[in-house]
Amino acid sequence: MMNQPLTFLYDHKADVLYVSCGHPVYTDSVALNENVILHLEPASDTIVGFSIIDFIQRFTNTETPACLPLSATFQLLHKTKKRTSQSRRATHRG
């Protein structure tokens, strides 16, 4: 599952954000807490995605960042356009 792009799908009616490595596939699921469900590859128990329940409610009504007890390593799969200083300013919240 490594080197797969992250796929995001938001279900507005259910207020659930689904995040998966590559195309979503059948997985086993384990509740990390009341709002986060981990999706595990059945053969290896490797985390291949997660869902956040009550996503908008949980992440929009706060001024402090919300954190999940997960870590990640990011790798660029494709070359992208060189960022300009203007785009850096627009995306940096330091």
One Martini backbone bead per residue (centre of mass of N, CA, C, O) as a GRO file, in nm:
protein
   94
    1MET     BB    1   0.050   0.067  -0.004
    2MET     BB    2   0.268   0.212  -0.087
    3ASN     BB    3   0.272   0.483  -0.297
    4GLN     BB    4  -0.011   0.605  -0.242
    5PRO     BB    5  -0.261   0.795  -0.282
    6LEU     BB    6  -0.466   1.004  -0.134
    7THR     BB    7  -0.808   0.950  -0.041
    8PHE     BB    8  -1.101   1.160  -0.052
    9LEU     BB    9  -1.422   1.138   0.130
   10TYR     BB   10  -1.730   1.319   0.160
   11ASP     BB   11  -2.016   1.284   0.374
   12HIS     BB   12  -2.254   1.509   0.432
   13LYS     BB   13  -2.494   1.360   0.565
   14ALA     BB   14  -2.294   1.199   0.779
   15ASP     BB   15  -2.027   1.345   0.852
   16VAL     BB   16  -1.786   1.190   0.673
   17LEU     BB   17  -1.440   1.113   0.659
   18TYR     BB   18  -1.255   0.957   0.399
   19VAL     BB   19  -0.935   0.783   0.422
   20SER     BB   20  -0.703   0.663   0.167
   21CYS     BB   21  -0.483   0.435   0.025
   22GLY     BB   22  -0.594   0.482  -0.242
   23HIS     BB   23  -0.820   0.279  -0.333
   24PRO     BB   24  -1.088   0.175  -0.200
   25VAL     BB   25  -1.125  -0.109   0.019
   26TYR     BB   26  -1.159  -0.383   0.174
   27THR     BB   27  -1.196  -0.390   0.536
   28ASP     BB   28  -1.104  -0.369   0.843
   29SER     BB   29  -1.237  -0.253   1.163
   30VAL     BB   30  -1.131   0.005   1.409
   31ALA     BB   31  -1.179   0.167   1.698
   32LEU     BB   32  -1.010   0.437   1.836
   33ASN     BB   33  -1.273   0.602   1.880
   34GLU     BB   34  -1.577   0.767   1.860
   35ASN     BB   35  -1.455   0.920   1.568
   36VAL     BB   36  -1.240   0.684   1.491
   37ILE     BB   37  -1.168   0.476   1.204
   38LEU     BB   38  -0.991   0.202   1.122
   39HIS     BB   39  -0.828   0.068   0.827
   40LEU     BB   40  -0.758  -0.276   0.759
   41GLU     BB   41  -0.561  -0.505   0.632
   42PRO     BB   42  -0.636  -0.828   0.678
   43ALA     BB   43  -0.350  -0.979   0.639
   44SER     BB   44  -0.163  -0.735   0.810
   45ASP     BB   45  -0.287  -0.485   0.975
   46THR     BB   46  -0.268  -0.245   0.793
   47ILE     BB   47  -0.297   0.082   0.753
   48VAL     BB   48  -0.531   0.225   0.485
   49GLY     BB   49  -0.722   0.399   0.683
   50PHE     BB   50  -0.983   0.649   0.762
   51SER     BB   51  -1.247   0.770   0.981
   52ILE     BB   52  -1.450   1.070   1.038
   53ILE     BB   53  -1.676   1.145   1.268
   54ASP     BB   54  -1.806   1.447   1.273
   55PHE     BB   55  -1.615   1.644   1.115
   56ILE     BB   56  -1.731   1.933   1.115
   57GLN     BB   57  -1.802   1.950   1.414
   58ARG     BB   58  -1.500   1.886   1.514
   59PHE     BB   59  -1.320   2.106   1.307
   60THR     BB   60  -1.484   2.409   1.308
   61ASN     BB   61  -1.532   2.479   1.641
   62THR     BB   62  -1.216   2.580   1.646
   63GLU     BB   63  -0.885   2.724   1.731
   64THR     BB   64  -0.770   2.445   1.767
   65PRO     BB   65  -0.601   2.188   1.685
   66ALA     BB   66  -0.661   1.877   1.570
   67CYS     BB   67  -0.576   1.545   1.684
   68LEU     BB   68  -0.431   1.244   1.588
   69PRO     BB   69  -0.313   0.911   1.685
   70LEU     BB   70  -0.121   0.963   1.419
   71SER     BB   71   0.119   0.879   1.175
   72ALA     BB   72   0.320   1.026   0.899
   73THR     BB   73   0.447   0.982   0.563
   74PHE     BB   74   0.560   1.189   0.303
   75GLN     BB   75   0.534   1.156  -0.061
   76LEU     BB   76   0.617   1.244  -0.373
   77LEU     BB   77   0.484   1.116  -0.681
   78HIS     BB   78   0.490   1.397  -0.826
   79LYS     BB   79   0.560   1.647  -1.007
   80THR     BB   80   0.560   1.989  -0.937
   81LYS     BB   81   0.516   2.295  -0.922
   82LYS     BB   82   0.674   2.559  -0.842
   83ARG     BB   83   0.674   2.744  -0.576
   84THR     BB   84   0.579   3.040  -0.469
   85SER     BB   85   0.589   3.288  -0.243
   86GLN     BB   86   0.285   3.337  -0.258
   87SER     BB   87   0.191   3.041  -0.196
   88ARG     BB   88   0.333   3.019   0.075
   89ARG     BB   89   0.176   3.243   0.219
   90ALA     BB   90  -0.111   3.113   0.176
   91THR     BB   91  -0.028   2.826   0.336
   92HIS     BB   92   0.099   2.968   0.575
   93ARG     BB   93   0.048   2.956   0.958
   94GLY     BB   94   0.308   3.044   1.149
   0.00000   0.00000   0.00000
